[in-house]
Short mmCIF file of C-alpha atoms in Angstrom, two decimals:
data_model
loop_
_atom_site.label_atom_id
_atom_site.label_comp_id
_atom_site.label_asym_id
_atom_site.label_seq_id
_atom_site.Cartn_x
_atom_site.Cartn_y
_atom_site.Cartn_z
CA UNK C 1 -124.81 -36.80 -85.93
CA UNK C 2 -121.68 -39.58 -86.14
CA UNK C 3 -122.57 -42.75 -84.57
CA UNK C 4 -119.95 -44.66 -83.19
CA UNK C 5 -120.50 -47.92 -84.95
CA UNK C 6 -117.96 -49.82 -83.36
CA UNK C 7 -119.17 -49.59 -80.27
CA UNK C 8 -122.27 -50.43 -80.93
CA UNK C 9 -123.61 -53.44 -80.94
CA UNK C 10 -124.77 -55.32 -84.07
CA UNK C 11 -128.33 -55.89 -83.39
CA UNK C 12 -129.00 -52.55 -82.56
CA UNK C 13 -128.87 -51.21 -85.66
CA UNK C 14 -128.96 -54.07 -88.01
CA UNK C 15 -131.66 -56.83 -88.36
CA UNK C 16 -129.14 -60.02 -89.31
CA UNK C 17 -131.46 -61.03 -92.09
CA UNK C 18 -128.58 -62.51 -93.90
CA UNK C 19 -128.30 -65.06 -91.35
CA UNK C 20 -131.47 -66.99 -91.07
CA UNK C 21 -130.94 -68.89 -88.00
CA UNK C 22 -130.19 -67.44 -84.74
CA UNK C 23 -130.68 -68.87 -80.91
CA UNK C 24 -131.49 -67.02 -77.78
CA UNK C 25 -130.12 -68.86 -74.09
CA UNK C 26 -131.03 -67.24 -71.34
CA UNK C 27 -128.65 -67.95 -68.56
CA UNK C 28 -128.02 -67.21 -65.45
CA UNK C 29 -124.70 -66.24 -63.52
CA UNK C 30 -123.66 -68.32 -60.71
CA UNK C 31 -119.88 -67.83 -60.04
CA UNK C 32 -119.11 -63.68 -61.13
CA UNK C 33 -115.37 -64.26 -61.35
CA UNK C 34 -115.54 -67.32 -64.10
CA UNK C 35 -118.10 -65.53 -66.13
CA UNK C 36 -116.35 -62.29 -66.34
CA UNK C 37 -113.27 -64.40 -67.75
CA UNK C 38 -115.13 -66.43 -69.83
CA UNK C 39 -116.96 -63.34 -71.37
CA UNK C 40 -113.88 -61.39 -71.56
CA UNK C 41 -112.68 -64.36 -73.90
CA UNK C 42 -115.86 -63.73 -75.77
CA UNK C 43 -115.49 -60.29 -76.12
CA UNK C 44 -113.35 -60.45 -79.88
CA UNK C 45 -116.21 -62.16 -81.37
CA UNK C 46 -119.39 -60.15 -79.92
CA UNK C 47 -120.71 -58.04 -83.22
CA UNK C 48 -120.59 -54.52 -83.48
CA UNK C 49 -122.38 -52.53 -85.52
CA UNK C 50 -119.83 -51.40 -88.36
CA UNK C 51 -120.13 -54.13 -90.91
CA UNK C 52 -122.81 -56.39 -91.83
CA UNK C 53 -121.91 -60.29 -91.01
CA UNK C 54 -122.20 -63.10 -93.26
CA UNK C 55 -121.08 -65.71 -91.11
CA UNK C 56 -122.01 -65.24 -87.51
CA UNK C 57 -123.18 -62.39 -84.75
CA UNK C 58 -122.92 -62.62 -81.09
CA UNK C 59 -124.43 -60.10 -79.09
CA UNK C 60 -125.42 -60.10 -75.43
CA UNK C 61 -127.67 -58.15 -72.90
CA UNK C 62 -128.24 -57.95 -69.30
CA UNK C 63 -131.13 -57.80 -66.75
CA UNK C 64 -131.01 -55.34 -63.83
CA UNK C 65 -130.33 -58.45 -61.71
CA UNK C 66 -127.85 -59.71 -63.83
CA UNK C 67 -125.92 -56.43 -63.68
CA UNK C 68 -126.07 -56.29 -59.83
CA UNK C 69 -124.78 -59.82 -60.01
CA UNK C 70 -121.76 -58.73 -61.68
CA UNK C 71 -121.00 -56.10 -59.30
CA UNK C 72 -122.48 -52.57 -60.87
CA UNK C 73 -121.69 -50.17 -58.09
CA UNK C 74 -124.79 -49.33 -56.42
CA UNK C 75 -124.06 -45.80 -56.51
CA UNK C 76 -124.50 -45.48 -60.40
CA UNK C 77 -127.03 -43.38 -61.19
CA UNK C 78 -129.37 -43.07 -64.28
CA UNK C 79 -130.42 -46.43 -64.54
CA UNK C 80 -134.41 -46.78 -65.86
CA UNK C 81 -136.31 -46.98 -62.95
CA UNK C 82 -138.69 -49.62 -64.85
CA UNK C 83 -135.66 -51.32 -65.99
CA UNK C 84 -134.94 -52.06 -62.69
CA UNK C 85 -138.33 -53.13 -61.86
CA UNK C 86 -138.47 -55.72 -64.39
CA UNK C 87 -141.61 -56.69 -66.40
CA UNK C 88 -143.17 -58.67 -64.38
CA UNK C 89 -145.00 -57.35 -60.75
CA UNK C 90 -148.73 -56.29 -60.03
CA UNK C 91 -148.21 -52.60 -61.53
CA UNK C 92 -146.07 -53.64 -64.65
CA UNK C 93 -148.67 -56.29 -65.46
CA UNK C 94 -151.57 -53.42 -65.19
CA UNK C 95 -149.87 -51.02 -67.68
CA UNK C 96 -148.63 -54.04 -70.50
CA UNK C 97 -152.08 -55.86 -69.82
CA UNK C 98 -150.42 -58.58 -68.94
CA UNK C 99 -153.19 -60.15 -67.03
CA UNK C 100 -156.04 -63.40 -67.28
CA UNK C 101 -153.65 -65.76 -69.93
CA UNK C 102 -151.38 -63.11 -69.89
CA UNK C 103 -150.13 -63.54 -66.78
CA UNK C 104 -146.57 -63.63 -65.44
CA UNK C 105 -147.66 -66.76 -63.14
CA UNK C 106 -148.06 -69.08 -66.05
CA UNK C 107 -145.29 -67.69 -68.34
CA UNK C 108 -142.42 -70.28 -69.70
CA UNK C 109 -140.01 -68.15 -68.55
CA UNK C 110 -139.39 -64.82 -66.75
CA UNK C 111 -142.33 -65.46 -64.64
CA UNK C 112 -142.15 -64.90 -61.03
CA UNK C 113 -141.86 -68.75 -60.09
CA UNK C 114 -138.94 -69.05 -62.31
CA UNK C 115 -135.64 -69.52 -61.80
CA UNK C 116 -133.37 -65.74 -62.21
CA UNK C 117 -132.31 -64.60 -65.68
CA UNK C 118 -129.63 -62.87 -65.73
CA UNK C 119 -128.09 -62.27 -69.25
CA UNK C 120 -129.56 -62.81 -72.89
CA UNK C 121 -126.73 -64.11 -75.52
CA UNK C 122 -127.95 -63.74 -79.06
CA UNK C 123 -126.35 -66.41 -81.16
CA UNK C 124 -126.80 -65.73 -85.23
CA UNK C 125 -125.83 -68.09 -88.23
CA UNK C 126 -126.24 -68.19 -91.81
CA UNK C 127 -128.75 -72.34 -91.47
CA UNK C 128 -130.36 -73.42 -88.50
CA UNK C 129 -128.23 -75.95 -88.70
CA UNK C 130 -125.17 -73.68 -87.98
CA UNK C 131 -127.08 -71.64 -85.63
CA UNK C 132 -127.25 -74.88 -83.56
CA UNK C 133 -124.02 -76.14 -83.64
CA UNK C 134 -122.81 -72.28 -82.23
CA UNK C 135 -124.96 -72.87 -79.55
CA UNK C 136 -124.35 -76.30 -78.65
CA UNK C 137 -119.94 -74.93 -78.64
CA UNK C 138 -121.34 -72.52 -76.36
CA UNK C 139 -123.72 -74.67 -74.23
CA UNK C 140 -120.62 -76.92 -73.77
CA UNK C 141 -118.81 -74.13 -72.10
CA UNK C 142 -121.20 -72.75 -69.63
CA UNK C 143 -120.54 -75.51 -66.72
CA UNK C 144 -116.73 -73.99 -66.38
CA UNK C 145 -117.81 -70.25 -67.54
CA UNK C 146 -119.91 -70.47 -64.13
CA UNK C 147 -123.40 -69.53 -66.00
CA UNK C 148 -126.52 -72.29 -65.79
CA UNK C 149 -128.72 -72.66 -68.59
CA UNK C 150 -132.25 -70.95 -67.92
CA UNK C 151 -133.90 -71.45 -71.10
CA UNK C 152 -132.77 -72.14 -74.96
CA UNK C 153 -135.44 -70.83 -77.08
CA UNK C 154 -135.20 -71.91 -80.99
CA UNK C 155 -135.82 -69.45 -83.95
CA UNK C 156 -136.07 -69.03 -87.83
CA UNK C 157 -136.50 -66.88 -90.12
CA UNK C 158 -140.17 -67.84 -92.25
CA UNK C 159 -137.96 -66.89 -95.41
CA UNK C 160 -140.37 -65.70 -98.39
CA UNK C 161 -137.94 -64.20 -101.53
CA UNK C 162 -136.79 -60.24 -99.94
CA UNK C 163 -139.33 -60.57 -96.82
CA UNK C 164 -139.99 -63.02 -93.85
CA UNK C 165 -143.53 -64.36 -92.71
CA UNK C 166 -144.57 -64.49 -89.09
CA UNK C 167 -147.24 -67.61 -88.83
CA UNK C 168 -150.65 -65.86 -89.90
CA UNK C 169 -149.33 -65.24 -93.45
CA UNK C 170 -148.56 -61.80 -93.33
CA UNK C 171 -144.89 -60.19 -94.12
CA UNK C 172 -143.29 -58.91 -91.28
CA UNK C 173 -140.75 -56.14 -90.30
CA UNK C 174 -141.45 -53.60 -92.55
CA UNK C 175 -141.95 -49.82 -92.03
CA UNK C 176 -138.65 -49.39 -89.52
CA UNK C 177 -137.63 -45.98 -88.40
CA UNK C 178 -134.66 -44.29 -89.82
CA UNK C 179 -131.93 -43.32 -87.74
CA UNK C 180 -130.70 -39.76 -88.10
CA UNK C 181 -127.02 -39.73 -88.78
CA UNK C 182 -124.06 -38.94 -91.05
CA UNK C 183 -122.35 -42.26 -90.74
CA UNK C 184 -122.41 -42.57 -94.86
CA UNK C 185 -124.34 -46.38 -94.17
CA UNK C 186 -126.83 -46.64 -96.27
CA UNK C 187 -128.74 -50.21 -95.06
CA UNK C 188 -131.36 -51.32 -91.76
CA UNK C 189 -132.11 -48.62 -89.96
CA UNK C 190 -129.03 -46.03 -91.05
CA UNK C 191 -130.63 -45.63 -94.26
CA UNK C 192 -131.80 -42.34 -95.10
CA UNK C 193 -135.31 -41.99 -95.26
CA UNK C 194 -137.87 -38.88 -95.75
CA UNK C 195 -137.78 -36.62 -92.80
CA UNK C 196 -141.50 -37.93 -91.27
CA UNK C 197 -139.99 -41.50 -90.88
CA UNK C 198 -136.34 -40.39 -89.62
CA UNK C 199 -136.01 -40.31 -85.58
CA UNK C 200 -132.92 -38.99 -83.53
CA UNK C 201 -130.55 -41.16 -82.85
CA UNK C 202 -130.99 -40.76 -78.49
CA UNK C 203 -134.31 -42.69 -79.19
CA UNK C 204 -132.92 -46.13 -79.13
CA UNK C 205 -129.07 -45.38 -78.69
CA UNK C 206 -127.69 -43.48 -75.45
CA UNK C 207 -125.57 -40.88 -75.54
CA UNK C 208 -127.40 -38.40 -78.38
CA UNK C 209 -129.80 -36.29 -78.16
CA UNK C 210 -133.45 -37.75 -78.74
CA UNK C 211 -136.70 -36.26 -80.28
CA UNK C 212 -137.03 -33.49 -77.37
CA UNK C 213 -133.23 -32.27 -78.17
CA UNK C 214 -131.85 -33.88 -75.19
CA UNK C 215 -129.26 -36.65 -74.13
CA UNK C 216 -131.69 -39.54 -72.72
CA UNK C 217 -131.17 -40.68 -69.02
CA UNK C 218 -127.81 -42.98 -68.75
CA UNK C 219 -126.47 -45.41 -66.29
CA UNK C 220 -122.86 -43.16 -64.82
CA UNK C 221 -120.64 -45.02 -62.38
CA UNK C 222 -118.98 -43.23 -60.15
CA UNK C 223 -115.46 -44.34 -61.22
CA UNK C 224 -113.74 -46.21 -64.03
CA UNK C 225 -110.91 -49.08 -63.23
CA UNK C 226 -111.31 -50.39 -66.50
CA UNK C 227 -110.19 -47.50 -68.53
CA UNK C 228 -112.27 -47.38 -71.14
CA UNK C 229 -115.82 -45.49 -70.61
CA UNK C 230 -115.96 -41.67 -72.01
CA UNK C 231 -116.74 -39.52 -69.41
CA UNK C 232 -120.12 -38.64 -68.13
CA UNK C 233 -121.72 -35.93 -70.29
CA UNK C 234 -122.08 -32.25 -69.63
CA UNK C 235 -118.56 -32.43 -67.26
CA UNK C 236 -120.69 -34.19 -64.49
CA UNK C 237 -118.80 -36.55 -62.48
CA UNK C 238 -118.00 -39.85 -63.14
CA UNK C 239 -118.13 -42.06 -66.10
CA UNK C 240 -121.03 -42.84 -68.92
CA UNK C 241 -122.02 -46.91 -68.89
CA UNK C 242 -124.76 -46.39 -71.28
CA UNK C 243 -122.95 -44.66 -74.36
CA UNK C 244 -123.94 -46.51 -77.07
CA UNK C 245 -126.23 -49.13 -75.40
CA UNK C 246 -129.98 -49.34 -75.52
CA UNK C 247 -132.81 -51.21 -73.22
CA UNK C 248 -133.79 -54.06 -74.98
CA UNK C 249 -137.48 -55.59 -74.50
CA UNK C 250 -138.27 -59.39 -75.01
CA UNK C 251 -141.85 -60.85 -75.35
CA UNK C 252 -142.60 -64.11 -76.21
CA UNK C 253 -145.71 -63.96 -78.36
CA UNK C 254 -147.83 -67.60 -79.09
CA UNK C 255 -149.60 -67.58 -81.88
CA UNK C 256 -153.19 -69.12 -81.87
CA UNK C 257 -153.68 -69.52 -85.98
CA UNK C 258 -156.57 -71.57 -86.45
CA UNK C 259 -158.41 -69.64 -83.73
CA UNK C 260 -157.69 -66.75 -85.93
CA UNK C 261 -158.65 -67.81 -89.60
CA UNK C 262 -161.88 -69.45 -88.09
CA UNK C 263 -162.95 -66.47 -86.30
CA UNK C 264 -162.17 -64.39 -89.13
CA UNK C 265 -164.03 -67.47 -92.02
CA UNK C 266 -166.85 -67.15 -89.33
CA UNK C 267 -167.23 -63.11 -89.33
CA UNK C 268 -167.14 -63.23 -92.86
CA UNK C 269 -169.73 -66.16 -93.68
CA UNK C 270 -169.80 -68.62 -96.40
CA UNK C 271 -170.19 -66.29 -99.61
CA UNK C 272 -169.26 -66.97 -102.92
CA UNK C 273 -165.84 -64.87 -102.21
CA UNK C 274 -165.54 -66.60 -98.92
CA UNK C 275 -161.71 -66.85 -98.79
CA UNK C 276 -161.22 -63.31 -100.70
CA UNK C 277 -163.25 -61.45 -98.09
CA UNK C 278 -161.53 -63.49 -95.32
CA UNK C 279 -158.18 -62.31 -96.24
CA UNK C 280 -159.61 -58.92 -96.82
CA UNK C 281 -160.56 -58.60 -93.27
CA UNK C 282 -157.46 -60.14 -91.97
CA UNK C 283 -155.85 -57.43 -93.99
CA UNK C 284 -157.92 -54.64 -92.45
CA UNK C 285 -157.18 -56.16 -88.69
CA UNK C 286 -153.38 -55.76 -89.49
CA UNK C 287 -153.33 -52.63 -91.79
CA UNK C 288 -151.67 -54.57 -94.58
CA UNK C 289 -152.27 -56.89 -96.84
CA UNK C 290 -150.36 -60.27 -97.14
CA UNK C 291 -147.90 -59.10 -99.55
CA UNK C 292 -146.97 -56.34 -96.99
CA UNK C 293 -148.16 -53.86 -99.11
CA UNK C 294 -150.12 -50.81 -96.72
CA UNK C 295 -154.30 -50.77 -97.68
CA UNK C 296 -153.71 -46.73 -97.43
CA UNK C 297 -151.96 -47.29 -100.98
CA UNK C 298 -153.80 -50.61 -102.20
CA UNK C 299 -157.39 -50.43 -100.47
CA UNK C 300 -158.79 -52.90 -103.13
CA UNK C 301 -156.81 -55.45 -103.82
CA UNK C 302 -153.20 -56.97 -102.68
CA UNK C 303 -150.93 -56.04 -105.72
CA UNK C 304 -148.85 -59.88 -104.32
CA UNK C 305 -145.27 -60.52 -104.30
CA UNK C 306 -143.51 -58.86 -101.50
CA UNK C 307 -144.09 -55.28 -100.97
CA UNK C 308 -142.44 -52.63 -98.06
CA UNK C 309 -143.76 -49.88 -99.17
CA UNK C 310 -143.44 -46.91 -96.50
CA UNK C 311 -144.09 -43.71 -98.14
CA UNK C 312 -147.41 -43.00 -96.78
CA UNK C 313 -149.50 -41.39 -94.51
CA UNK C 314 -152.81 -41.45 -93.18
CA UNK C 315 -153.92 -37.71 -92.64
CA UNK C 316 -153.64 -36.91 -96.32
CA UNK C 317 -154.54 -40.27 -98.18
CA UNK C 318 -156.97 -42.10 -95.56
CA UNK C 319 -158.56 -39.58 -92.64
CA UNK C 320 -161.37 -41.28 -92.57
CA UNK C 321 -160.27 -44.76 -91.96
CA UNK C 322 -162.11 -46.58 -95.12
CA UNK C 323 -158.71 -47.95 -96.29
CA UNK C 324 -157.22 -48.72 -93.28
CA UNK C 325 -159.54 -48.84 -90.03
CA UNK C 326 -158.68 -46.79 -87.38
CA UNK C 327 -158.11 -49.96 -84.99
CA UNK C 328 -155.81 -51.67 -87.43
CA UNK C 329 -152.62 -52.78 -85.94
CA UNK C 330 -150.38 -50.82 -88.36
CA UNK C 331 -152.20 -47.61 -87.49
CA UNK C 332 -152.17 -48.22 -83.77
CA UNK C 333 -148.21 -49.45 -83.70
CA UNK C 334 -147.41 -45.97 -85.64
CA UNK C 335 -150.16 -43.42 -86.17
CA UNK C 336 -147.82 -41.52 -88.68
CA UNK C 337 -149.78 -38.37 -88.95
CA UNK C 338 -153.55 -39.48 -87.44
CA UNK C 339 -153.06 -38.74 -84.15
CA UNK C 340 -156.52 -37.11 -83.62
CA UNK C 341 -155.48 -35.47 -80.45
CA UNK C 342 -152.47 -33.51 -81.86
CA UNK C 343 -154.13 -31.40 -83.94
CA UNK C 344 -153.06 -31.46 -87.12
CA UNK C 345 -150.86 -34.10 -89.13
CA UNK C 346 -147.71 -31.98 -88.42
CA UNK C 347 -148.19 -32.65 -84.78
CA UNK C 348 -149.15 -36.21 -84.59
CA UNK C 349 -145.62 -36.83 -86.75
CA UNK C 350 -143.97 -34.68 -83.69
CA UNK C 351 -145.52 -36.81 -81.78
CA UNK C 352 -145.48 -40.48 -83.38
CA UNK C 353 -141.34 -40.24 -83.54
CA UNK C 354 -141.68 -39.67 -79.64
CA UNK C 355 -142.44 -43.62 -79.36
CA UNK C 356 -140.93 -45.68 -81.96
CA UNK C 357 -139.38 -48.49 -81.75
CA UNK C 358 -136.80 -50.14 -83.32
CA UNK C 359 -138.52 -54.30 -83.88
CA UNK C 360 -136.06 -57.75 -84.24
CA UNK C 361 -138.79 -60.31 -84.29
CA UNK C 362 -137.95 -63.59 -85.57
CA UNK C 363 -140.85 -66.87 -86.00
CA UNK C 364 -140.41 -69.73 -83.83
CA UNK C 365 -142.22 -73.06 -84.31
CA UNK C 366 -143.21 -75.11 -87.29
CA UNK C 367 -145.72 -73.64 -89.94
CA UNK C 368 -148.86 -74.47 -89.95
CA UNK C 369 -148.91 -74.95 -93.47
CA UNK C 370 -145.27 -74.70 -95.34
CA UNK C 371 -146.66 -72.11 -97.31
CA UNK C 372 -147.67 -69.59 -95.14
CA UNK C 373 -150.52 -68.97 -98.05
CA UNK C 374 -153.43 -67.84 -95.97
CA UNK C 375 -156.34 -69.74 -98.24
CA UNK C 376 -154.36 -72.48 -97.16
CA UNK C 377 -153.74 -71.51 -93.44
CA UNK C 378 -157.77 -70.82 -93.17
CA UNK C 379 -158.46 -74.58 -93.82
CA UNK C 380 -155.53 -76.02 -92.19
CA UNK C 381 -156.30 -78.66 -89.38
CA UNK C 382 -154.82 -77.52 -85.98
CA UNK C 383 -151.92 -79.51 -85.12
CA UNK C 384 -151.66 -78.43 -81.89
CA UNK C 385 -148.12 -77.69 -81.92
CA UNK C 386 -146.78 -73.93 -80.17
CA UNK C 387 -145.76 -71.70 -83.04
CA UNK C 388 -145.13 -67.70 -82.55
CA UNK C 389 -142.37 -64.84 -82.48
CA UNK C 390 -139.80 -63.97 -80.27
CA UNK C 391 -140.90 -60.19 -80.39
CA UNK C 392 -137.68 -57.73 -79.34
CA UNK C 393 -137.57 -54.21 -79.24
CA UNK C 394 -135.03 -51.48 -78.74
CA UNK C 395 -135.67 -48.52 -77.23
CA UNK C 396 -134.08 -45.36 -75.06
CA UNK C 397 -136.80 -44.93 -72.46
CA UNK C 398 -139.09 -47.74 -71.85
CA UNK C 399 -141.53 -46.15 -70.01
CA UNK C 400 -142.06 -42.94 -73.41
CA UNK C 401 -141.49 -46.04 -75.72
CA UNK C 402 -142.45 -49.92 -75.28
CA UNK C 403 -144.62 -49.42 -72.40
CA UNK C 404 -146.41 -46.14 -74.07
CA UNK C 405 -147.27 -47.74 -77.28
CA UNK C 406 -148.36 -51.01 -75.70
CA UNK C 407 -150.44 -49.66 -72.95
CA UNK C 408 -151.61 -46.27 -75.13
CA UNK C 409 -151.75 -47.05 -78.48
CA UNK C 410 -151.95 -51.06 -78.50
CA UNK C 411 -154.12 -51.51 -75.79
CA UNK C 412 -156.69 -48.72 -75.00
CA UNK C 413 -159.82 -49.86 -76.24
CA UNK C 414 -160.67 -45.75 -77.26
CA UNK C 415 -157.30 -45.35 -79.29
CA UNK C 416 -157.84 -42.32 -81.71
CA UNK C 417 -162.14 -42.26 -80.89
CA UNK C 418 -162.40 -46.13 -80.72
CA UNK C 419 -164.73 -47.22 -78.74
CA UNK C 420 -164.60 -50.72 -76.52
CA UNK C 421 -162.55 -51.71 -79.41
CA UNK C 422 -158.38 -52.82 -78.52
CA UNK C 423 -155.52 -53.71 -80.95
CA UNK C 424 -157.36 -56.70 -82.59
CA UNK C 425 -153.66 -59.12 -83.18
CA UNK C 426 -152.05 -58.37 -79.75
CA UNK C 427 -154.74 -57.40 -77.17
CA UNK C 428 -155.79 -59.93 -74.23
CA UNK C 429 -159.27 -60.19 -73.98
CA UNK C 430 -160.13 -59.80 -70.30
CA UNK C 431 -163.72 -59.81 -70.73
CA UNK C 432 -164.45 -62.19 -73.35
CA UNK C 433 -164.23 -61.27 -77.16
CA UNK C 434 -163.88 -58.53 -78.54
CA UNK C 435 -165.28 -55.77 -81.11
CA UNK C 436 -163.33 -54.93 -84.26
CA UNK C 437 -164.84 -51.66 -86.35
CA UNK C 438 -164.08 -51.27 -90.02
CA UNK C 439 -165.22 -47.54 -91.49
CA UNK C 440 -166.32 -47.79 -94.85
CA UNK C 441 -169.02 -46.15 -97.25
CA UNK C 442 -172.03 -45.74 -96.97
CA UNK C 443 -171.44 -47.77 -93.10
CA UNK C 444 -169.16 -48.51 -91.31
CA UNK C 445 -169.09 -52.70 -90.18
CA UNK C 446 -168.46 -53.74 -86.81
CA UNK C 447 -166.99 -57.92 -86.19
CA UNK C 448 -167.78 -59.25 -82.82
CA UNK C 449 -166.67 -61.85 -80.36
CA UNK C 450 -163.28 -61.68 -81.85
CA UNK C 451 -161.06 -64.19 -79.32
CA UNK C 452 -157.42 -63.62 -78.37
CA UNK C 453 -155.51 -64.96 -80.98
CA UNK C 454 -151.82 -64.21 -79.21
CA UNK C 455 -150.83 -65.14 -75.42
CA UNK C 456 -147.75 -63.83 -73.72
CA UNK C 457 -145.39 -67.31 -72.56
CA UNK C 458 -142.11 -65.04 -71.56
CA UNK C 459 -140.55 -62.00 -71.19
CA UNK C 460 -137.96 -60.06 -69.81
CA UNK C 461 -136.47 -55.98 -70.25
CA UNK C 462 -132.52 -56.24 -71.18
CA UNK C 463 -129.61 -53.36 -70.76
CA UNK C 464 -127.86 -54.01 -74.64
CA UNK C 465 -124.33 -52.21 -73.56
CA UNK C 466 -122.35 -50.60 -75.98
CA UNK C 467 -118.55 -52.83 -76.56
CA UNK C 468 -117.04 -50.50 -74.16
CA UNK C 469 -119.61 -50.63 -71.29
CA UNK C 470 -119.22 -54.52 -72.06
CA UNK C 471 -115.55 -54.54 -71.14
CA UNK C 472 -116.36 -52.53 -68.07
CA UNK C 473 -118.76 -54.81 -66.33
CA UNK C 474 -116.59 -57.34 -67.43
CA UNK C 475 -113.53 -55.68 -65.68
CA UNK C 476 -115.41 -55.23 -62.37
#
């Protein structure tokens, strides 16, 4: 399978990670005509996905309401249903959980008291400084470009030698799906990869066939004046807008540290090896240790450094969950070949590649502590300042994908024979605290009264077109 890299857009396929500082605006679109002309003098410098940038990316995305706002015909078809829905509404919040301090109603942004978002533009630099000054050339712009500013939100990369931190201490981004192609890229997510970790393409990018062997569901307008959209598959009429695109989820995540080294100093008492078997159960929450290095391959100690080690699985090295707990956040996010109800390991890999997802999360907020060493986070006054990750996700189908894993897999409180027991880093706790099980030998150890440790402030689902899609809304 050939994927057509230059219309793709950057971010889709590559994680920027040579550019450490990047800012998200999220604007809205008050006069269509002078935002189609302003975009369409954009449109040279907007990344695809061909090369990997040094210097800058641009990419951009659009909410349903900021494609209806630009004139997509009502008549096109295939558009995701919960894509048009939005994430926010009585029945979304029910499936993502996002309920109690999760709730829409006191979100930042995206909420439904806030003002309309309409696009996403993804601004990428090598500094923060640089990142900055691209977004304060564009900022300047927007008054004559007819687009208000909703919200800027601020990012960095938590840079630690070949990996990043998020604000807990733990490496982040590892353990990506592979994309299966025959592009001849060998980096990100086109890298080849063993066959239990590489996913059709048609799971994140429209237009190829996905895990069940067919095209996913695509936006098709009914006509074309722009010239430049391939034809609708199959010889169906009219014209494919979603070739090459993907639907692109946003969450802003807050992240309570202090809450969650005390809880987890508390659960694990004063001992002689206090801080050891603190970071040892932090480990076991997420699935990995510090280093990012999986407990399925390193249940005893963290070997250190930096470590993305993906070769694994748990059927054959871990099946009864002493490593790595069954409720660990690794194992819940991607089962690999665990999935109890499947059958056998074969099946649950069937299975697991049916909801992947392809992650660009990126820190926001100061450090706690500079060194992101968790015996130092643990003791670490709280200086009350909001620190967390802009968590984005690509996917094909949100509905088989994002909102699968995060109501399924992430949330369900019996995921593979739990028991009252929910995704211990990203579950609300509508209840009160809650129950974290660790198998081991000769017992198994259950940690109570565990407290949210991450709150939802934002979010918003995105359309990510492909370049030529792009130059079709911006035609209309």
């Amino acid at each position: 399978m050939t994927l057509e890299l230059d219309d793709i857009q950057g971010l889709l396929v590559r994680d920027y990670r040579l550019l450490d500082g990047a800012i998200y605006l999220l604007l809205a679109i008050e006069h269509p005509p002078a935002a189609r002309a302003w975009f369409s003098s954009l449109l040279p410098r907007v990344t695809g996905a061909r090369a990997e940038p040094a210097d800058e990316a641009i990419n951009v995305a659009f909410t349903s309401a900021g494609l209806r706002t630009l004139g997509l015909d009502p008549r096109t078809t295939g558009v995701s249903l919960d894509f048009i829905a939005g994430m926010t509404g009585p029945r979304r919040s029910r499936i993502l959980g996002d309920h109690g301090a999760n709730d829409p109603a006191g979100w930042l942004w995206g909420g439904p008291h806030h003002p309309a978002i309409h696009l996403l533009l993804m601004l990428f630099a090598p500094t923060d400084e640089a990142a900055a000054g691209l977004a304060n050339t564009m900022r300047s712009m927007l008054p004559a470009a007819g687009l208000r500013e909703v919200r800027i939100l601020d990012t960095h990369l938590n840079r630690f030698g070949p990996g990043v931190k998020e604000h807990f201490g733990f490496h982040d981004g590892i353990a990506q799906p592979a994309l299966a192609n025959d592009t001849g890229v060998e980096e990100g997510v086109l890298a080849r990869d063993r066959p239990e970790n590489t996913v059709a393409p048609g799971e994140f990018v429209l237009g190829y066939p996905n895990e069940f062997g067919e095209l996913p569901q695509s936006p098709i307008v009914p006509a074309d004046p722009s010239g430049v959209l391939p034809p609708a598959p199959d010889g169906g009429p009219g014209f494919d807008l979603g070739r090459n695109g993907s639907y692109l989820v946003f969450r802003q995540l807050e992240q309570h540290v202090t809450r969650f080294w005390g809880w987890v100093r508390q659960a694990v008492g004063d001992g002689a090896h206090a801080t050891d078997d603190a970071i040892r159960l932090a480990s076991k929450l997420f699935g990995r240790w510090p280093s990012g290095a999986p407990l399925v391959l390193h249940p005893d100690h963290d070997p250190g450094g930096f470590s993305a080690a993906n070769d694994f699985g748990y059927a054959r090295s871990d099946a009864t969950g002493v490593a790595c707990p069954f409720g660990a956040h690794a194992r819940r996010a991607n089962p690999r070949d665990s999935l109890a109800r499947a059958g056998s390991a074969a099946a649950s890999l069937v299975e697991s590649r049916r909801h992947r997802l392809i992650r660009r999360a990126r820190a926001y907020g100061p450090p706690l502590d500079l060194s992101l060493d968790p015996a130092k986070l643990m003791v670490a006054p709280d200086d009350g300042r909001p620190r967390g990750l802009h968590f984005l996700c690509l996917n094909g189908d949100l509905d088989r994908q994002f909102q699968f894993v995060q109501s399924t897999w992430i949330r369900s409180p019996v995921f593979n024979g739990q028991y009252a027991s929910p995704d211990p880093i990203l579950s609300e706790r509508p209840d009160g605290p809650g129950l974290f099980v660790a198998q081991g030998q000769p017992v198994r150890r259950r940690f109570q009264a565990m407290p949210a440790v991450v709150t939802l402030k934002g979010g918003a689902y995105f359309f990510l077109p492909g370049l030529r899609g792009l130059r079709h809304l911006l035609w209309m």
